[in-house]
XYZ file of N, CA and C in Angstrom:
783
model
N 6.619 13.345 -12.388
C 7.713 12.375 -12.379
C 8.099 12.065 -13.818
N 9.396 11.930 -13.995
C 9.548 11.769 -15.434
C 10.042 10.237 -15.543
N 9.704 9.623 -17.101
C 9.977 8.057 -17.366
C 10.898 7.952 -18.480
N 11.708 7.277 -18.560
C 12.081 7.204 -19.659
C 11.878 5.869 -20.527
N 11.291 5.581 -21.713
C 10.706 5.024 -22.290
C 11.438 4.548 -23.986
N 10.964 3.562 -24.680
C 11.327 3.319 -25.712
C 10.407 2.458 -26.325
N 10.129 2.654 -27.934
C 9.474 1.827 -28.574
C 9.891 1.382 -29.882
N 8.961 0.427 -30.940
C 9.198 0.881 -31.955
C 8.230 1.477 -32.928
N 8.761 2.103 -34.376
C 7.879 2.557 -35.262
C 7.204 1.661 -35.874
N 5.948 2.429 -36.726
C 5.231 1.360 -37.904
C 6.453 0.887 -38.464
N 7.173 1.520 -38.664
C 8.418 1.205 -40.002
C 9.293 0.274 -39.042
N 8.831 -0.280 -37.833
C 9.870 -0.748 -37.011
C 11.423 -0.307 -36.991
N 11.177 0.824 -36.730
C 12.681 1.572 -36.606
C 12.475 1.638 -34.782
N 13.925 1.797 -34.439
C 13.873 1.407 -32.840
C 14.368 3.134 -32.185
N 13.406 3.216 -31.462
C 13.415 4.859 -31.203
C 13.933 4.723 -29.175
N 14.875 4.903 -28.674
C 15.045 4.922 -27.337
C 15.644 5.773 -26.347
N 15.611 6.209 -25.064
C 15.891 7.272 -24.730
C 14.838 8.334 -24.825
N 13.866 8.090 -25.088
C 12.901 8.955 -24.890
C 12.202 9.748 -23.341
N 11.719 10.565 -23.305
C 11.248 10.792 -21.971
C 9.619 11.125 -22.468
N 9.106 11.096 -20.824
C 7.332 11.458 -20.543
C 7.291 12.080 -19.103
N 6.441 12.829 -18.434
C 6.454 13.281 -17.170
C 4.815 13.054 -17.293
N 4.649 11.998 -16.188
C 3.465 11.820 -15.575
C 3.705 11.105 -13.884
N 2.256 11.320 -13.654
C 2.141 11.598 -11.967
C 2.490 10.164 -11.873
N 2.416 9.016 -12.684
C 3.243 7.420 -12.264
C 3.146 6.592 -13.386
N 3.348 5.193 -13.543
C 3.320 4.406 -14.682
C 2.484 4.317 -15.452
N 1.105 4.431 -14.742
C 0.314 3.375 -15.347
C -0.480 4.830 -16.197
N 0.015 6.484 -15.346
C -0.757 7.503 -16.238
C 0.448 7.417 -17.391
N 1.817 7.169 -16.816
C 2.529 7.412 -18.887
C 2.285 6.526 -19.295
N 1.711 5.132 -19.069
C 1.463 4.172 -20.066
C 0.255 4.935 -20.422
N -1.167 5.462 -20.100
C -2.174 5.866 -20.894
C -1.748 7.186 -21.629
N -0.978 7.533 -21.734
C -0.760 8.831 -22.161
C 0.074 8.390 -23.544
N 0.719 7.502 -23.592
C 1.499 7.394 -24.988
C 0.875 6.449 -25.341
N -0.168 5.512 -24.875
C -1.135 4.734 -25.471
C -2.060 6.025 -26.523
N -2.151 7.287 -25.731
C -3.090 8.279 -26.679
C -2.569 8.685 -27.292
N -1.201 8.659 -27.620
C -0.340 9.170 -28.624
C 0.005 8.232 -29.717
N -0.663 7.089 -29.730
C -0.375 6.099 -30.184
C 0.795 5.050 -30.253
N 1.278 5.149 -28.851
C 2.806 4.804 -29.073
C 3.072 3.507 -27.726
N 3.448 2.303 -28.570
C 3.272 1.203 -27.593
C 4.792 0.953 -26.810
N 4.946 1.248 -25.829
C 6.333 1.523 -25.324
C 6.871 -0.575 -24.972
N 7.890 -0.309 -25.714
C 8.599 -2.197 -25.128
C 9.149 -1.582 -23.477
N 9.467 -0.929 -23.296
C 10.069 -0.109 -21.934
C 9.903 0.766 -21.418
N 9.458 1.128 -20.180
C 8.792 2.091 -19.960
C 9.224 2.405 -18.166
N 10.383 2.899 -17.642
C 10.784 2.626 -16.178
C 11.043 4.437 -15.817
N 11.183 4.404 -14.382
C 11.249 6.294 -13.874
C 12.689 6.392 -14.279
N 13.231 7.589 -14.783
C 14.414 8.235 -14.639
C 15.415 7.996 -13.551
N 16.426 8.146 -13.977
C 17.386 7.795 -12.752
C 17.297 9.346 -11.505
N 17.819 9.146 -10.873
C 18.264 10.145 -9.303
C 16.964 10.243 -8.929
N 17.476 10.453 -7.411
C 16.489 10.423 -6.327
C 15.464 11.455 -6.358
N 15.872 12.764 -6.647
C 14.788 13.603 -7.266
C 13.496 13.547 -7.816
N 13.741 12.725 -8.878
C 12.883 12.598 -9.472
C 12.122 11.090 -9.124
N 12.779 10.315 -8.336
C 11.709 9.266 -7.309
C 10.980 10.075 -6.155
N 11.612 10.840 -5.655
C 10.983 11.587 -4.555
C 9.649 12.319 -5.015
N 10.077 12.456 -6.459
C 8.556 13.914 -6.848
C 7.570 12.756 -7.173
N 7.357 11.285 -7.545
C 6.411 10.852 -7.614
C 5.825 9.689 -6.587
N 6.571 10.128 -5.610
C 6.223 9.875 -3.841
C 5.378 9.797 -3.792
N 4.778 11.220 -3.658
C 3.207 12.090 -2.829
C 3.416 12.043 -1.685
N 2.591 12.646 -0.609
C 2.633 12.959 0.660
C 2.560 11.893 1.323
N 1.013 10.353 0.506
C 1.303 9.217 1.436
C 2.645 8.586 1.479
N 3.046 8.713 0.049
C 4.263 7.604 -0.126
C 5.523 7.673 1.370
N 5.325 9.304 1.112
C 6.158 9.956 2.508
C 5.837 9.221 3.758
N 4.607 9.229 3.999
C 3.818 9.174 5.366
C 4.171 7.308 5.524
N 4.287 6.721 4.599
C 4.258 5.455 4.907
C 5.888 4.966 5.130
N 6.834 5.434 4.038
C 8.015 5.460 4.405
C 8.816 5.416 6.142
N 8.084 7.108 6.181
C 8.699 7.201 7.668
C 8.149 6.404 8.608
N 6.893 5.929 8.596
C 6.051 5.112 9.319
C 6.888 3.606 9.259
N 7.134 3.163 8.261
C 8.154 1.875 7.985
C 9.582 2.052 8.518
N 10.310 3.348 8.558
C 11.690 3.247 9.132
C 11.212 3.492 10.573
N 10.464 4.012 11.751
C 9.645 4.504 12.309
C 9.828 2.748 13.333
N 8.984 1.938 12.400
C 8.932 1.053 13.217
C 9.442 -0.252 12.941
N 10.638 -0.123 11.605
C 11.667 -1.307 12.000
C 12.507 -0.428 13.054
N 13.360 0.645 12.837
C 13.943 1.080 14.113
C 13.971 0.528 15.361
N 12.627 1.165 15.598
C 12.222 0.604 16.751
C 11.852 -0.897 17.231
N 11.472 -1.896 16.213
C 11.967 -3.588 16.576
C 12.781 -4.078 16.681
N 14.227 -3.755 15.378
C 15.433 -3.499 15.791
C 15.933 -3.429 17.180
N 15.797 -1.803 17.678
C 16.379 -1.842 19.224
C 15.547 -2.583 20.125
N 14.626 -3.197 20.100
C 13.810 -3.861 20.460
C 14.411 -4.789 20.916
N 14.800 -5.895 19.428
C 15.622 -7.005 19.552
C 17.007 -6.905 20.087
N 17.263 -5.662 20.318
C 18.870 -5.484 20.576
C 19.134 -5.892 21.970
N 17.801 -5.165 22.572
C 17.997 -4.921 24.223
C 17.455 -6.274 25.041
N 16.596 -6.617 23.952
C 15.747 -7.986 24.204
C 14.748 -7.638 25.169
N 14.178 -6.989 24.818
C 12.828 -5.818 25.493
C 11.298 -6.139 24.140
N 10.293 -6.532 24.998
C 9.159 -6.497 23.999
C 8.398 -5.139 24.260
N 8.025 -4.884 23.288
C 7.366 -2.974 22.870
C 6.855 -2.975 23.773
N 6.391 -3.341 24.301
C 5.730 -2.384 25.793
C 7.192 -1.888 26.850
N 8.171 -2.425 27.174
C 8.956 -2.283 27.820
C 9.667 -0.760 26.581
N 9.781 -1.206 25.376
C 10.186 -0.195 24.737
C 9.549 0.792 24.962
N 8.163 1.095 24.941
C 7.469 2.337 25.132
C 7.931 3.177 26.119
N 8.203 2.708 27.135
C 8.746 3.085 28.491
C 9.916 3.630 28.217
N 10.362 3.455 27.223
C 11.961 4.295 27.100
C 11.792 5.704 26.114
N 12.209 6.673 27.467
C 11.605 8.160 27.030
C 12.156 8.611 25.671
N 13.511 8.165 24.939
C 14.137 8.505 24.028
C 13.137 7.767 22.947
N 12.904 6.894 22.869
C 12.225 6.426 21.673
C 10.452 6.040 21.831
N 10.139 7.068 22.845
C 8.596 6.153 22.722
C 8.130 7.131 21.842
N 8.269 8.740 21.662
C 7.443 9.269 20.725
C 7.623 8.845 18.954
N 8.499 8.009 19.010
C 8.416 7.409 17.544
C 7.953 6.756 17.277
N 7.792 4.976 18.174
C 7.096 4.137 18.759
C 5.705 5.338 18.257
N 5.175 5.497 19.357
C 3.654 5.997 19.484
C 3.292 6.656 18.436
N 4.241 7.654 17.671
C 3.417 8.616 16.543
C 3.451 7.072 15.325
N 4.018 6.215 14.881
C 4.332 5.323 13.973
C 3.473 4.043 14.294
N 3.014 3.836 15.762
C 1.773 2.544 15.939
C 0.085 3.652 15.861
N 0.084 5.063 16.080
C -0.977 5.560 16.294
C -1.241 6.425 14.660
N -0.521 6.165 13.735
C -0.391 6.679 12.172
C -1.943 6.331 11.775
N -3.318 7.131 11.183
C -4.144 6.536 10.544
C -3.766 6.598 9.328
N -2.915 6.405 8.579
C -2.808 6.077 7.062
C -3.179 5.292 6.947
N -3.468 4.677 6.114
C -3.521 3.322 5.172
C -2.629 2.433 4.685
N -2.178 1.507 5.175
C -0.581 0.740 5.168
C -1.053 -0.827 5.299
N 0.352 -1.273 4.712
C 0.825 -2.541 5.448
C 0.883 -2.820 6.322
N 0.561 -3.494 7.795
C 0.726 -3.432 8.910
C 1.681 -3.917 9.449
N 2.449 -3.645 10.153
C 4.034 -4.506 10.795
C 3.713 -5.169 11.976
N 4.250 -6.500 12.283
C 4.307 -7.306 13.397
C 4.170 -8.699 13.175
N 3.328 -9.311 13.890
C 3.609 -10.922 13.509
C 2.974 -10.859 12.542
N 3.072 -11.466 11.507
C 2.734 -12.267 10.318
C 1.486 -12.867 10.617
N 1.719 -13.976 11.340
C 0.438 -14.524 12.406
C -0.628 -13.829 12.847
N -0.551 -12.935 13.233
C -1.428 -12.501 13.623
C -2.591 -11.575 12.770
N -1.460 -11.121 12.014
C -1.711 -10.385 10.814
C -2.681 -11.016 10.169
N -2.431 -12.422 9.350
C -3.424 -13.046 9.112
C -4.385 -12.821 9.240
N -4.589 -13.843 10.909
C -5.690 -14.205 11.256
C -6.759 -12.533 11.354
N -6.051 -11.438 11.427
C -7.057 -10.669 11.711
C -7.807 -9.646 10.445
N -6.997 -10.487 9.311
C -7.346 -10.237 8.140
C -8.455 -11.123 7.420
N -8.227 -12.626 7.759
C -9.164 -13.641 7.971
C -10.401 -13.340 8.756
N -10.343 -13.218 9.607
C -11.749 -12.774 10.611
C -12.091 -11.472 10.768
N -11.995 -10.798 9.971
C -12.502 -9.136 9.875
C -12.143 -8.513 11.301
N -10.823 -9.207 11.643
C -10.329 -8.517 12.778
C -11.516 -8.546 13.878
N -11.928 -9.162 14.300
C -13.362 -9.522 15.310
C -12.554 -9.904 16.848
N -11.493 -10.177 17.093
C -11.044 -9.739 18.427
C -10.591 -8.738 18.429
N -10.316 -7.650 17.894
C -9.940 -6.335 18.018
C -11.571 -5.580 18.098
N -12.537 -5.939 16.860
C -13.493 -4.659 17.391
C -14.547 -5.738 17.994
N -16.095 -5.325 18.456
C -17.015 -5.812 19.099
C -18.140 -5.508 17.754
N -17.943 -4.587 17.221
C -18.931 -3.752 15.973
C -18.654 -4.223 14.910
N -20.028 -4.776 14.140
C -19.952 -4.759 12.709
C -19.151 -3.360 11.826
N -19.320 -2.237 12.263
C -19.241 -1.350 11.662
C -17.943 -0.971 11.075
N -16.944 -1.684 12.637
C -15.421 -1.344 12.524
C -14.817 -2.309 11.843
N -16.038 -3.899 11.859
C -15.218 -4.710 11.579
C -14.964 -4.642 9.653
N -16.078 -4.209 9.171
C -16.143 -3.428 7.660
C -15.286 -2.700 7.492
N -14.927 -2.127 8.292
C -13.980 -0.610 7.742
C -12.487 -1.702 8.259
N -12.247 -2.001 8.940
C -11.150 -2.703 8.875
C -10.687 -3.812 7.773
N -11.630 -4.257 7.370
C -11.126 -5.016 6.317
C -10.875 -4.724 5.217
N -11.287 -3.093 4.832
C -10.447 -2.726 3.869
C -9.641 -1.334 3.911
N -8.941 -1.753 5.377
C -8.234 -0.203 6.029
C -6.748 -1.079 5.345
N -6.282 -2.491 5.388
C -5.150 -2.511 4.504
C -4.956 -2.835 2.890
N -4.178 -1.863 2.366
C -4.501 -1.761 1.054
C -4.266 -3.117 0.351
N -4.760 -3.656 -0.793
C -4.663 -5.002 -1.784
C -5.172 -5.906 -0.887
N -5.726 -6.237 -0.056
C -5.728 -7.514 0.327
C -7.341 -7.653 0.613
N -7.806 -9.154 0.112
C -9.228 -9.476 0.246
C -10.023 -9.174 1.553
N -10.767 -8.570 1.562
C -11.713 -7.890 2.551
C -12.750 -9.017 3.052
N -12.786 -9.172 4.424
C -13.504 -10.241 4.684
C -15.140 -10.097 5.313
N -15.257 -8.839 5.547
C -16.434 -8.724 5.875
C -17.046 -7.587 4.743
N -17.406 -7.800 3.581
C -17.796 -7.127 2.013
C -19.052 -5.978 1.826
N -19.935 -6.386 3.252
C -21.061 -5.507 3.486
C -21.711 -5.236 4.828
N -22.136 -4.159 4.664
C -22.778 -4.184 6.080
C -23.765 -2.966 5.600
N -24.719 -2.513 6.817
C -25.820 -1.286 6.781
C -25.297 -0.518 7.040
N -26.150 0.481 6.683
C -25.851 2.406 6.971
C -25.600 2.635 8.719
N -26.729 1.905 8.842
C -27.242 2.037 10.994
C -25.645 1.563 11.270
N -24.855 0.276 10.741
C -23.796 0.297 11.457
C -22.508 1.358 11.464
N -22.850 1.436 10.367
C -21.124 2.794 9.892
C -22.024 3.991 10.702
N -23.078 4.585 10.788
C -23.788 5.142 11.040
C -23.161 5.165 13.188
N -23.385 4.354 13.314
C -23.082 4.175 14.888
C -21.524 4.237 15.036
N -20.988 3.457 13.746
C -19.266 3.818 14.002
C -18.604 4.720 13.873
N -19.055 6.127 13.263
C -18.872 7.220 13.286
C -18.756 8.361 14.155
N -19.670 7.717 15.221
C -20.295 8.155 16.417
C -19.305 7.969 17.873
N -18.731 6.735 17.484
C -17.779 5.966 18.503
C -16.214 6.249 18.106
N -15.636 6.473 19.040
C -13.939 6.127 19.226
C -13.548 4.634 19.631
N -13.290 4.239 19.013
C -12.482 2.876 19.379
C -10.650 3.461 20.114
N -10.524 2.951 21.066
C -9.214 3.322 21.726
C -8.648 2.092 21.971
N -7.315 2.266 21.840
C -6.520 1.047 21.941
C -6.467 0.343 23.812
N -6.173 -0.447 23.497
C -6.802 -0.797 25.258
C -5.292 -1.716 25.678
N -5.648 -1.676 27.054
C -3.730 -1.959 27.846
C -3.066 -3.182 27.254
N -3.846 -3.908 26.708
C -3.292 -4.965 26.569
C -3.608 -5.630 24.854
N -3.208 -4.488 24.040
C -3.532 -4.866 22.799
C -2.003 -4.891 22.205
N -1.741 -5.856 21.503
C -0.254 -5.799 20.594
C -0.579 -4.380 19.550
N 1.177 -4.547 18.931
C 0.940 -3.700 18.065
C -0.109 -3.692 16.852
N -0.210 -4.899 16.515
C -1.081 -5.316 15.303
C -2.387 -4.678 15.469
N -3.034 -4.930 16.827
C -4.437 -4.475 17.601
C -4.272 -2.783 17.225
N -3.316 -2.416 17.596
C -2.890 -0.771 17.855
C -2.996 0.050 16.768
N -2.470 -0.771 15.547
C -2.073 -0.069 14.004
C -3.431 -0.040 13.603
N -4.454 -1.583 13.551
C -5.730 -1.779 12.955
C -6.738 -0.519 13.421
N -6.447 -0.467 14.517
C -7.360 0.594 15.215
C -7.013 2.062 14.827
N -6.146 2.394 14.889
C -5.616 3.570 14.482
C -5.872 3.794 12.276
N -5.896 2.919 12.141
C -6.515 2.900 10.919
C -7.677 2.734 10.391
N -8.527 2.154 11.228
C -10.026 2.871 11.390
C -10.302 3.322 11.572
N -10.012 4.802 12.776
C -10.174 5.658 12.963
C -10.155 6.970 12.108
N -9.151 6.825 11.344
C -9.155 7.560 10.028
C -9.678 6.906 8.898
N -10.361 6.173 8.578
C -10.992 5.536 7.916
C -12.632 6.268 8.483
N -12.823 5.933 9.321
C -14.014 6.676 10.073
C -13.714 8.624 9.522
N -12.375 9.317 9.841
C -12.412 10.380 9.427
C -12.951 10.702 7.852
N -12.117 10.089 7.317
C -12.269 9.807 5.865
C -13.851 9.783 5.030
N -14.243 8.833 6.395
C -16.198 8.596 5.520
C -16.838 9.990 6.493
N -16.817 10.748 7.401
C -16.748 11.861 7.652
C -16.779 12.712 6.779
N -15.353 13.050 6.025
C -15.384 14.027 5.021
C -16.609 13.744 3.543
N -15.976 12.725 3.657
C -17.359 11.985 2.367
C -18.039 12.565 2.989
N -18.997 12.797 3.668
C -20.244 12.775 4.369
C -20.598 14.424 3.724
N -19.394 15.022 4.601
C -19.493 16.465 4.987
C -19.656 17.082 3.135
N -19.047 16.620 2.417
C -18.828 16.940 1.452
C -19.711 16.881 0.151
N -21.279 15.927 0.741
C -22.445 15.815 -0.253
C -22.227 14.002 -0.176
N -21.469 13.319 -0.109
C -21.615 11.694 -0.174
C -22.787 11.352 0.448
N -22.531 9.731 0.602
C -23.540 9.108 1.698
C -22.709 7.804 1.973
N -22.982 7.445 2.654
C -22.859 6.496 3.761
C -22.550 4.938 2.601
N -23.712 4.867 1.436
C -23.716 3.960 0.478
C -22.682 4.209 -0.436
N -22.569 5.062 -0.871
C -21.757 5.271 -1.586
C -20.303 5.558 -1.496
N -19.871 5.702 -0.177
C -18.682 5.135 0.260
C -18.366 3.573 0.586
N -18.753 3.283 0.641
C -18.818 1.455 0.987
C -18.597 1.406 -0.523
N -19.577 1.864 -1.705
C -19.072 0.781 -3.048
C -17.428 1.555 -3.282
N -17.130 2.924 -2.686
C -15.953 3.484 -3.143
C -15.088 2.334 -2.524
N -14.923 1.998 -1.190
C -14.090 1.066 -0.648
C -14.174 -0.372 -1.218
N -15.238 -1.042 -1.062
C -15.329 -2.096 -2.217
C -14.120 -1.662 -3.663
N -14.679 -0.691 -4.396
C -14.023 -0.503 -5.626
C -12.348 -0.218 -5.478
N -11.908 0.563 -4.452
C -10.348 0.987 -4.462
C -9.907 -0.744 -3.853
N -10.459 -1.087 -2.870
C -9.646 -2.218 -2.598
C -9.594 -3.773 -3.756
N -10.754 -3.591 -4.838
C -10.495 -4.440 -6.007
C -9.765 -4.003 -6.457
N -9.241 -2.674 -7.010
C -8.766 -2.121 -7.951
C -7.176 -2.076 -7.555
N -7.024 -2.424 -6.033
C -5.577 -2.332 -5.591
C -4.807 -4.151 -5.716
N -6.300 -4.770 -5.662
C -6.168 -6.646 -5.367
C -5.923 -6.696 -7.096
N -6.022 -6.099 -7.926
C -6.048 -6.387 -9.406
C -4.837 -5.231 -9.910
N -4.236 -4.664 -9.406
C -2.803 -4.084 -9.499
C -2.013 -5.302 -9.266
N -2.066 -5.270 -8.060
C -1.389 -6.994 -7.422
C -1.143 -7.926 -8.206
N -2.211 -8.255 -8.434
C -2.592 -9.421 -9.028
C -1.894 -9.404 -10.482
N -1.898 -8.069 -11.331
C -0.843 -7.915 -12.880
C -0.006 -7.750 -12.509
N 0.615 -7.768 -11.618
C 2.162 -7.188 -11.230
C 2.834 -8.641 -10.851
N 2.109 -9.550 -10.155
C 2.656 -10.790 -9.903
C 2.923 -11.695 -11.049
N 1.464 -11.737 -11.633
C 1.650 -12.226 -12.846
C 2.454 -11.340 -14.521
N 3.098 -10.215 -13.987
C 4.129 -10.160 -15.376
C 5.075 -10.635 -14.661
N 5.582 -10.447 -13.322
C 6.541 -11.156 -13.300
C 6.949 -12.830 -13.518
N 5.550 -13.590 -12.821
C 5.575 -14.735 -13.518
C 6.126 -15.074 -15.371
N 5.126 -14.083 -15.771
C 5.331 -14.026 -17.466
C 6.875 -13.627 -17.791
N 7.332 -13.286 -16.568
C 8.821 -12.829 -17.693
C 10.181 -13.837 -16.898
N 9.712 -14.497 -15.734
C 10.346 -15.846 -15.294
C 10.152 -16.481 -17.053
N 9.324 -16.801 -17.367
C 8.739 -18.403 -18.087
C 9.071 -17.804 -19.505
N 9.221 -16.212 -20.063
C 10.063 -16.108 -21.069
C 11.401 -15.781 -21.114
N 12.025 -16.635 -19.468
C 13.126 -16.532 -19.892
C 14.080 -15.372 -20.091
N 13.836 -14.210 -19.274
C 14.545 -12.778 -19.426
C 15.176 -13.227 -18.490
N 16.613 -12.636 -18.814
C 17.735 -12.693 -17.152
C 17.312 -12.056 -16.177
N 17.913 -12.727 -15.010
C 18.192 -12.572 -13.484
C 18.112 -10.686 -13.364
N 18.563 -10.239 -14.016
C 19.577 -8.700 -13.549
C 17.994 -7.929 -14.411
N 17.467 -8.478 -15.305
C 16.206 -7.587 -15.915
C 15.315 -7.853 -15.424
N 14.986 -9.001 -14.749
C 13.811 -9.480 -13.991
C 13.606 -8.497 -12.370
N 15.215 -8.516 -11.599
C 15.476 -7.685 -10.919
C 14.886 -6.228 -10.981
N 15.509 -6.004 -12.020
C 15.304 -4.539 -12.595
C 13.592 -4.660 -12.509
N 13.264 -5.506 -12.955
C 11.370 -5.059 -13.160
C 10.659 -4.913 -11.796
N 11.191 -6.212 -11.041
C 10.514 -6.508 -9.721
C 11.115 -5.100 -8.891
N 11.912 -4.095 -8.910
C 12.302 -2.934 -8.676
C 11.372 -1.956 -8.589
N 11.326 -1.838 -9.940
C 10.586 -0.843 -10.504
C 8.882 -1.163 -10.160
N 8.454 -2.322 -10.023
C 7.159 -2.634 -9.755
C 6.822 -2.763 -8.314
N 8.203 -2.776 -7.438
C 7.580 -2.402 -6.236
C 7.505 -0.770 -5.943
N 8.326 -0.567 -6.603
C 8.317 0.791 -6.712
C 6.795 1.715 -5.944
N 6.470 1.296 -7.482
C 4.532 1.639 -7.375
C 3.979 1.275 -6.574
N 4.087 0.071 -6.231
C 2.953 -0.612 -5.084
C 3.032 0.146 -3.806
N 4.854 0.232 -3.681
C 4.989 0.757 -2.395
C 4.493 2.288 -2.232
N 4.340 3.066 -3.307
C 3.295 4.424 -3.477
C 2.356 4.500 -3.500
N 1.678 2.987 -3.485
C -0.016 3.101 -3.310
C -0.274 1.985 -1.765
N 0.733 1.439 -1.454
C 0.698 1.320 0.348
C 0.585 -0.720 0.095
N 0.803 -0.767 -0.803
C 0.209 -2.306 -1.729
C 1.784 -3.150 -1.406
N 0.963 -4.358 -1.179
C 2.266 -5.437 -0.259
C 3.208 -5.552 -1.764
N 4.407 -6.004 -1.306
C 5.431 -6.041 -2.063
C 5.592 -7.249 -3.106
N 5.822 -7.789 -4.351
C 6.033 -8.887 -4.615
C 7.460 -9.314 -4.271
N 7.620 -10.404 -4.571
C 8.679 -10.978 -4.007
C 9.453 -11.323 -5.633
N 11.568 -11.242 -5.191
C 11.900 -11.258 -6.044
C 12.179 -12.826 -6.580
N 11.639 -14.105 -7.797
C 11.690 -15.291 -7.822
C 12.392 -15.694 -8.071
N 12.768 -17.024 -7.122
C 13.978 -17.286 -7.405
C 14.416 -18.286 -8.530
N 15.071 -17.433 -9.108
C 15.924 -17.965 -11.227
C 17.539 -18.525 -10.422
N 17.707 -19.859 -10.926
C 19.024 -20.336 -11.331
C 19.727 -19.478 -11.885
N 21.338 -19.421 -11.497
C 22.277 -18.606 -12.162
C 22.632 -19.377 -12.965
């Protein structure tokens, strides 16, 4: 993906219009950090092209998964039909179903409410198992994990088991599950591949800090550039470009704050 960037010299001469091609921000910020070069600006190239090449396959997978299933709430609300009645409609249930049964790693869509609470309680009315209830709490990306540890014997037994969505689970129930399940694939391959069982747990521990502390600088520059006072239309521009990323690593969106005109 290419960036285009600007800084200045020792001699403070103002150098801009520059370009870099790296796989996203934060590798061209280390990359002209090794070049010695402290960029005041640093955003992707214009045309879609070149947003598309620093996608990746999830960025893809989550996209269509997001048009996938506003679509489908949309006609939802149109017909005034709740998703189960939608499912039933032969034209749109295989979108419905491939987009609630997705194991990626995402944001989850539906009530808010519910969302919460099942982020709050390690999702414990959805599974019965410690095992699932671990892997669920950090099956959505950035957000604090509520159940932080558990034993080998449990992931150990959850590996073993299919969790299936059952008649009377909302979508929220449907997505969580379907994202443990590949989460379960996932510590599988670890497995198959020389890992262990321990050492995937500190990997999940570690990606989901490391996604809560993306978050967490991304909220706060935007705070920092409210309170110094940069205009409406550059602040825009940042909160743009910074969801940008998040939304390529599956990471909830910040919100744009609201500045007096």
């Amino acid at each position: 993906m290419k960036f285009i960037y600007s800084y200045n010299t020792k001699q403070n001469e103002r150098r801009e219009g520059l370009t870099i091609r790296a796989p996203n921000r934060d590798a061209a910020f280390s990359e002209l950090n090794r070049r010695g070069i402290r960029p005041n600006k640093l955003y992707p190239a214009p045309g879609i092209i070149n947003k598309l090449s620093g996608i990746g396959w999830r960025g893809f997978a989550i996209i269509v998964l997001a048009v996938a299933l506003l679509s489908a709430l949309a006609f939802a609300l149109f017909l005034r039909k709740d998703i189960a009645q939608l499912e039933r409609d032969e034209d749109v249930r295989e979108i419905v179903s491939e987009a609630i049964t997705s194991k990626v790693r995402r944001q989850i869509i539906g009530d808010q409410g519910v969302i919460e609470k099942g982020i709050r309680t390690g999702w414990s009315e959805v599974f019965d198992h410690e095992g699932e209830r671990f892997l669920a709490s950090f099956a959505i990306p950035g957000v604090s994990a509520t159940v932080r540890t558990t034993n080998v014997a449990a992931l150990e037994e959850a590996i073993r088991r299919k969790v299936e969505p059952a008649e009377g689970d909302g979508m929220e129930a449907r997505q969580i599950k379907a994202m443990v399940e590949g989460m379960k694939d996932e510590l599988r391959r670890f497995i198959a591949a020389g890992g262990t069982i321990e050492q995937y747990g500190r990997r999940l521990v570690a990606r989901q800090d490391s996604e809560i502390a993306i978050f967490t600088r991304t909220s706060n520059e935007i705070e920092q550039a409210v309170r110094h006072n940069l205009g409406k239309n550059e602040i825009a521009e940042l909160v743009d470009h910074r969801n940008e990323e998040l939304r390529r690593m599956g990471i909830r969106l910040v919100q744009m704050p609201e500045i007096a005109d």
